[in-house]
mmCIF file of N, CA and C in Angstrom:
data_model
loop_
_atom_site.group_PDB
_atom_site.id
_atom_site.type_symbol
_atom_site.label_atom_id
_atom_site.label_comp_id
_atom_site.label_asym_id
_atom_site.label_seq_id
_atom_site.Cartn_x
_atom_site.Cartn_y
_atom_site.Cartn_z
ATOM 1 N N MET A 1 8.774 -1.939 -27.077
ATOM 2 C CA MET A 1 8.345 -2.744 -25.965
ATOM 3 C C MET A 1 8.183 -1.830 -24.742
ATOM 4 N N ARG A 2 6.983 -1.851 -24.168
ATOM 5 C CA ARG A 2 6.729 -1.036 -22.977
ATOM 6 C C ARG A 2 7.314 -1.709 -21.753
ATOM 7 N N ALA A 3 7.797 -0.891 -20.836
ATOM 8 C CA ALA A 3 8.267 -1.409 -19.555
ATOM 9 C C ALA A 3 7.058 -1.892 -18.760
ATOM 10 N N LEU A 4 7.315 -2.719 -17.775
ATOM 11 C CA LEU A 4 6.271 -3.283 -16.936
ATOM 12 C C LEU A 4 6.525 -2.894 -15.489
ATOM 13 N N VAL A 5 5.497 -2.382 -14.824
ATOM 14 C CA VAL A 5 5.573 -2.091 -13.390
ATOM 15 C C VAL A 5 4.597 -3.033 -12.704
ATOM 16 N N VAL A 6 5.116 -3.835 -11.765
ATOM 17 C CA VAL A 6 4.310 -4.831 -11.071
ATOM 18 C C VAL A 6 4.195 -4.434 -9.600
ATOM 19 N N GLY A 7 2.983 -4.252 -9.148
ATOM 20 C CA GLY A 7 2.734 -3.949 -7.736
ATOM 21 C C GLY A 7 2.384 -5.224 -6.995
ATOM 22 N N ILE A 8 3.103 -5.504 -5.918
ATOM 23 C CA ILE A 8 2.912 -6.725 -5.143
ATOM 24 C C ILE A 8 2.124 -6.399 -3.876
ATOM 25 N N GLY A 9 1.218 -7.279 -3.527
ATOM 26 C CA GLY A 9 0.469 -7.121 -2.286
ATOM 27 C C GLY A 9 -0.953 -7.617 -2.423
ATOM 28 N N LYS A 10 -1.561 -7.889 -1.296
ATOM 29 C CA LYS A 10 -2.963 -8.324 -1.262
ATOM 30 C C LYS A 10 -3.620 -7.647 -0.074
ATOM 31 N N ALA A 11 -4.404 -6.629 -0.350
ATOM 32 C CA ALA A 11 -5.069 -5.899 0.726
ATOM 33 C C ALA A 11 -5.947 -6.826 1.559
ATOM 34 N N ALA A 12 -6.614 -7.783 0.928
ATOM 35 C CA ALA A 12 -7.511 -8.693 1.638
ATOM 36 C C ALA A 12 -6.742 -9.660 2.539
ATOM 37 N N ALA A 13 -5.454 -9.835 2.275
ATOM 38 C CA ALA A 13 -4.645 -10.770 3.067
ATOM 39 C C ALA A 13 -4.065 -10.100 4.305
ATOM 40 N N GLY A 14 -4.291 -8.803 4.446
ATOM 41 C CA GLY A 14 -3.820 -8.100 5.634
ATOM 42 C C GLY A 14 -2.402 -7.567 5.546
ATOM 43 N N ASP A 15 -1.763 -7.665 4.371
ATOM 44 C CA ASP A 15 -0.430 -7.078 4.291
ATOM 45 C C ASP A 15 -0.535 -5.592 3.975
ATOM 46 N N ASP A 16 0.579 -4.926 3.824
ATOM 47 C CA ASP A 16 0.570 -3.473 3.642
ATOM 48 C C ASP A 16 0.036 -3.043 2.278
ATOM 49 N N ALA A 17 0.096 -3.925 1.271
ATOM 50 C CA ALA A 17 -0.404 -3.646 -0.081
ATOM 51 C C ALA A 17 0.218 -2.397 -0.703
ATOM 52 N N VAL A 18 1.448 -2.091 -0.324
ATOM 53 C CA VAL A 18 2.094 -0.889 -0.856
ATOM 54 C C VAL A 18 2.257 -0.959 -2.374
ATOM 55 N N GLY A 19 2.535 -2.132 -2.903
ATOM 56 C CA GLY A 19 2.678 -2.259 -4.349
ATOM 57 C C GLY A 19 1.398 -1.907 -5.082
ATOM 58 N N LEU A 20 0.269 -2.322 -4.521
ATOM 59 C CA LEU A 20 -1.026 -2.006 -5.127
ATOM 60 C C LEU A 20 -1.315 -0.514 -5.050
ATOM 61 N N ALA A 21 -0.932 0.114 -3.947
ATOM 62 C CA ALA A 21 -1.134 1.555 -3.781
ATOM 63 C C ALA A 21 -0.316 2.337 -4.810
ATOM 64 N N VAL A 22 0.891 1.878 -5.080
ATOM 65 C CA VAL A 22 1.737 2.548 -6.079
ATOM 66 C C VAL A 22 1.111 2.419 -7.466
ATOM 67 N N ILE A 23 0.621 1.240 -7.812
ATOM 68 C CA ILE A 23 -0.022 1.050 -9.112
ATOM 69 C C ILE A 23 -1.251 1.950 -9.236
ATOM 70 N N ASP A 24 -2.060 2.028 -8.188
ATOM 71 C CA ASP A 24 -3.237 2.909 -8.203
ATOM 72 C C ASP A 24 -2.825 4.358 -8.436
ATOM 73 N N GLU A 25 -1.752 4.777 -7.791
ATOM 74 C CA GLU A 25 -1.284 6.156 -7.936
ATOM 75 C C GLU A 25 -0.764 6.414 -9.353
ATOM 76 N N LEU A 26 -0.034 5.454 -9.918
ATOM 77 C CA LEU A 26 0.457 5.604 -11.292
ATOM 78 C C LEU A 26 -0.708 5.686 -12.281
ATOM 79 N N ARG A 27 -1.725 4.879 -12.060
ATOM 80 C CA ARG A 27 -2.915 4.937 -12.932
ATOM 81 C C ARG A 27 -3.608 6.288 -12.816
ATOM 82 N N ALA A 28 -3.688 6.808 -11.602
ATOM 83 C CA ALA A 28 -4.345 8.102 -11.377
ATOM 84 C C ALA A 28 -3.618 9.235 -12.102
ATOM 85 N N HIS A 29 -2.315 9.063 -12.321
ATOM 86 C CA HIS A 29 -1.539 10.094 -12.998
ATOM 87 C C HIS A 29 -1.340 9.802 -14.483
ATOM 88 N N GLY A 30 -2.015 8.778 -14.993
ATOM 89 C CA GLY A 30 -1.961 8.501 -16.423
ATOM 90 C C GLY A 30 -0.711 7.798 -16.899
ATOM 91 N N LEU A 31 0.099 7.305 -15.997
ATOM 92 C CA LEU A 31 1.333 6.643 -16.412
ATOM 93 C C LEU A 31 1.055 5.327 -17.121
ATOM 94 N N GLY A 32 -0.102 4.740 -16.909
ATOM 95 C CA GLY A 32 -0.461 3.474 -17.524
ATOM 96 C C GLY A 32 -0.463 3.490 -19.038
ATOM 97 N N GLU A 33 -0.522 4.666 -19.617
ATOM 98 C CA GLU A 33 -0.472 4.762 -21.071
ATOM 99 C C GLU A 33 0.942 4.570 -21.604
ATOM 100 N N ARG A 34 1.937 4.841 -20.769
ATOM 101 C CA ARG A 34 3.333 4.748 -21.200
ATOM 102 C C ARG A 34 4.023 3.463 -20.787
ATOM 103 N N VAL A 35 3.489 2.837 -19.768
ATOM 104 C CA VAL A 35 4.028 1.563 -19.290
ATOM 105 C C VAL A 35 2.862 0.634 -18.988
ATOM 106 N N GLU A 36 3.130 -0.644 -18.962
ATOM 107 C CA GLU A 36 2.090 -1.600 -18.579
ATOM 108 C C GLU A 36 2.113 -1.736 -17.064
ATOM 109 N N LEU A 37 0.946 -1.631 -16.443
ATOM 110 C CA LEU A 37 0.825 -1.727 -14.991
ATOM 111 C C LEU A 37 0.110 -3.023 -14.646
ATOM 112 N N LEU A 38 0.654 -3.745 -13.672
ATOM 113 C CA LEU A 38 0.087 -5.031 -13.282
ATOM 114 C C LEU A 38 0.012 -5.087 -11.763
ATOM 115 N N CYS A 39 -1.146 -5.467 -11.240
ATOM 116 C CA CYS A 39 -1.345 -5.559 -9.790
ATOM 117 C C CYS A 39 -1.338 -6.997 -9.317
ATOM 118 N N GLY A 40 -0.669 -7.222 -8.191
ATOM 119 C CA GLY A 40 -0.788 -8.467 -7.462
ATOM 120 C C GLY A 40 -0.403 -9.724 -8.202
ATOM 121 N N ALA A 41 0.635 -9.672 -9.004
ATOM 122 C CA ALA A 41 1.071 -10.881 -9.705
ATOM 123 C C ALA A 41 1.543 -11.923 -8.698
ATOM 124 N N PRO A 42 1.109 -13.166 -8.866
ATOM 125 C CA PRO A 42 1.612 -14.215 -7.965
ATOM 126 C C PRO A 42 3.129 -14.345 -8.112
ATOM 127 N N PRO A 43 3.840 -14.623 -7.028
ATOM 128 C CA PRO A 43 5.306 -14.711 -7.098
ATOM 129 C C PRO A 43 5.812 -15.653 -8.189
ATOM 130 N N THR A 44 5.115 -16.740 -8.428
ATOM 131 C CA THR A 44 5.566 -17.669 -9.469
ATOM 132 C C THR A 44 5.504 -17.040 -10.852
ATOM 133 N N ASP A 45 4.582 -16.102 -11.065
ATOM 134 C CA ASP A 45 4.492 -15.409 -12.359
ATOM 135 C C ASP A 45 5.641 -14.435 -12.561
ATOM 136 N N LEU A 46 6.234 -13.957 -11.478
ATOM 137 C CA LEU A 46 7.321 -12.988 -11.596
ATOM 138 C C LEU A 46 8.515 -13.573 -12.335
ATOM 139 N N VAL A 47 8.796 -14.842 -12.120
ATOM 140 C CA VAL A 47 9.931 -15.474 -12.795
ATOM 141 C C VAL A 47 9.747 -15.388 -14.301
ATOM 142 N N GLU A 48 8.573 -15.747 -14.782
ATOM 143 C CA GLU A 48 8.305 -15.670 -16.220
ATOM 144 C C GLU A 48 8.419 -14.248 -16.741
ATOM 145 N N LEU A 49 7.906 -13.282 -15.979
ATOM 146 C CA LEU A 49 7.966 -11.883 -16.401
ATOM 147 C C LEU A 49 9.406 -11.388 -16.489
ATOM 148 N N ILE A 50 10.223 -11.761 -15.518
ATOM 149 C CA ILE A 50 11.626 -11.339 -15.505
ATOM 150 C C ILE A 50 12.377 -11.953 -16.678
ATOM 151 N N LEU A 51 12.077 -13.202 -17.011
ATOM 152 C CA LEU A 51 12.800 -13.897 -18.074
ATOM 153 C C LEU A 51 12.455 -13.408 -19.475
ATOM 154 N N THR A 52 11.414 -12.569 -19.614
ATOM 155 C CA THR A 52 11.048 -12.057 -20.938
ATOM 156 C C THR A 52 12.073 -11.061 -21.469
ATOM 157 N N GLY A 53 12.874 -10.491 -20.591
ATOM 158 C CA GLY A 53 13.845 -9.490 -21.019
ATOM 159 C C GLY A 53 13.284 -8.081 -21.070
ATOM 160 N N ARG A 54 11.995 -7.935 -20.786
ATOM 161 C CA ARG A 54 11.387 -6.599 -20.743
ATOM 162 C C ARG A 54 11.933 -5.830 -19.557
ATOM 163 N N PRO A 55 12.030 -4.516 -19.685
ATOM 164 C CA PRO A 55 12.352 -3.725 -18.486
ATOM 165 C C PRO A 55 11.214 -3.904 -17.482
ATOM 166 N N ILE A 56 11.542 -4.217 -16.225
ATOM 167 C CA ILE A 56 10.516 -4.478 -15.222
ATOM 168 C C ILE A 56 10.886 -3.829 -13.896
ATOM 169 N N VAL A 57 9.885 -3.234 -13.279
ATOM 170 C CA VAL A 57 10.028 -2.657 -11.949
ATOM 171 C C VAL A 57 9.031 -3.389 -11.059
ATOM 172 N N ILE A 58 9.534 -3.956 -9.962
ATOM 173 C CA ILE A 58 8.676 -4.656 -9.010
ATOM 174 C C ILE A 58 8.585 -3.795 -7.761
ATOM 175 N N VAL A 59 7.352 -3.470 -7.356
ATOM 176 C CA VAL A 59 7.132 -2.608 -6.197
ATOM 177 C C VAL A 59 6.541 -3.448 -5.073
ATOM 178 N N ASP A 60 7.254 -3.510 -3.953
ATOM 179 C CA ASP A 60 6.799 -4.272 -2.804
ATOM 180 C C ASP A 60 7.474 -3.693 -1.571
ATOM 181 N N ALA A 61 6.918 -4.004 -0.425
ATOM 182 C CA ALA A 61 7.528 -3.594 0.834
ATOM 183 C C ALA A 61 8.533 -4.662 1.256
ATOM 184 N N ALA A 62 9.490 -4.252 2.058
ATOM 185 C CA ALA A 62 10.490 -5.186 2.573
ATOM 186 C C ALA A 62 10.817 -4.824 4.015
ATOM 187 N N ILE A 63 11.231 -5.811 4.751
ATOM 188 C CA ILE A 63 11.656 -5.577 6.132
ATOM 189 C C ILE A 63 13.107 -5.111 6.106
ATOM 190 N N GLY A 64 13.400 -4.099 6.898
ATOM 191 C CA GLY A 64 14.755 -3.556 6.944
ATOM 192 C C GLY A 64 14.870 -2.335 6.056
ATOM 193 N N GLY A 65 15.979 -1.645 6.159
ATOM 194 C CA GLY A 65 16.173 -0.449 5.360
ATOM 195 C C GLY A 65 15.360 0.708 5.908
ATOM 196 N N GLU A 66 15.386 1.792 5.176
ATOM 197 C CA GLU A 66 14.677 3.008 5.567
ATOM 198 C C GLU A 66 13.375 3.129 4.791
ATOM 199 N N PRO A 67 12.338 3.691 5.389
ATOM 200 C CA PRO A 67 11.090 3.912 4.650
ATOM 201 C C PRO A 67 11.353 4.728 3.384
ATOM 202 N N GLY A 68 10.813 4.262 2.278
ATOM 203 C CA GLY A 68 10.996 4.953 1.000
ATOM 204 C C GLY A 68 12.273 4.602 0.269
ATOM 205 N N GLU A 69 13.119 3.787 0.874
ATOM 206 C CA GLU A 69 14.373 3.402 0.236
ATOM 207 C C GLU A 69 14.085 2.562 -1.005
ATOM 208 N N VAL A 70 14.823 2.821 -2.074
ATOM 209 C CA VAL A 70 14.685 2.059 -3.302
ATOM 210 C C VAL A 70 15.867 1.112 -3.402
ATOM 211 N N VAL A 71 15.571 -0.153 -3.638
ATOM 212 C CA VAL A 71 16.615 -1.169 -3.791
ATOM 213 C C VAL A 71 16.603 -1.601 -5.236
ATOM 214 N N VAL A 72 17.745 -1.524 -5.881
ATOM 215 C CA VAL A 72 17.873 -1.928 -7.265
ATOM 216 C C VAL A 72 18.615 -3.258 -7.303
ATOM 217 N N ILE A 73 17.999 -4.235 -7.951
ATOM 218 C CA ILE A 73 18.614 -5.541 -8.109
ATOM 219 C C ILE A 73 18.786 -5.770 -9.596
ATOM 220 N N ASP A 74 20.026 -5.907 -10.038
ATOM 221 C CA ASP A 74 20.315 -6.113 -11.445
ATOM 222 C C ASP A 74 20.273 -7.599 -11.747
ATOM 223 N N ALA A 75 19.329 -8.003 -12.576
ATOM 224 C CA ALA A 75 19.156 -9.418 -12.895
ATOM 225 C C ALA A 75 20.384 -10.001 -13.597
ATOM 226 N N GLY A 76 21.183 -9.150 -14.219
ATOM 227 C CA GLY A 76 22.362 -9.625 -14.929
ATOM 228 C C GLY A 76 23.620 -9.660 -14.072
ATOM 229 N N ALA A 77 23.519 -9.187 -12.836
ATOM 230 C CA ALA A 77 24.701 -9.156 -11.971
ATOM 231 C C ALA A 77 25.009 -10.542 -11.438
ATOM 232 N N ASP A 78 26.267 -10.766 -11.144
ATOM 233 C CA ASP A 78 26.685 -12.065 -10.574
ATOM 234 C C ASP A 78 26.336 -12.148 -9.112
#
């Protein structure tokens, strides 16, 4: 089972679209052959993707923290 990397954002909506930029960069480096890359999944679709049990990385911008900071959220944690 391939891991899934989901880039969040909508350039046309005026947000930062950082998730889409990351997916574009991963595709440019050929990473798409080793993992499944998905752009702009609607938030409601994320629940279904998370519940599949596949390894998943969600890339999006957030308010707060330091630029470039990675936040890990363990779906199995209490």
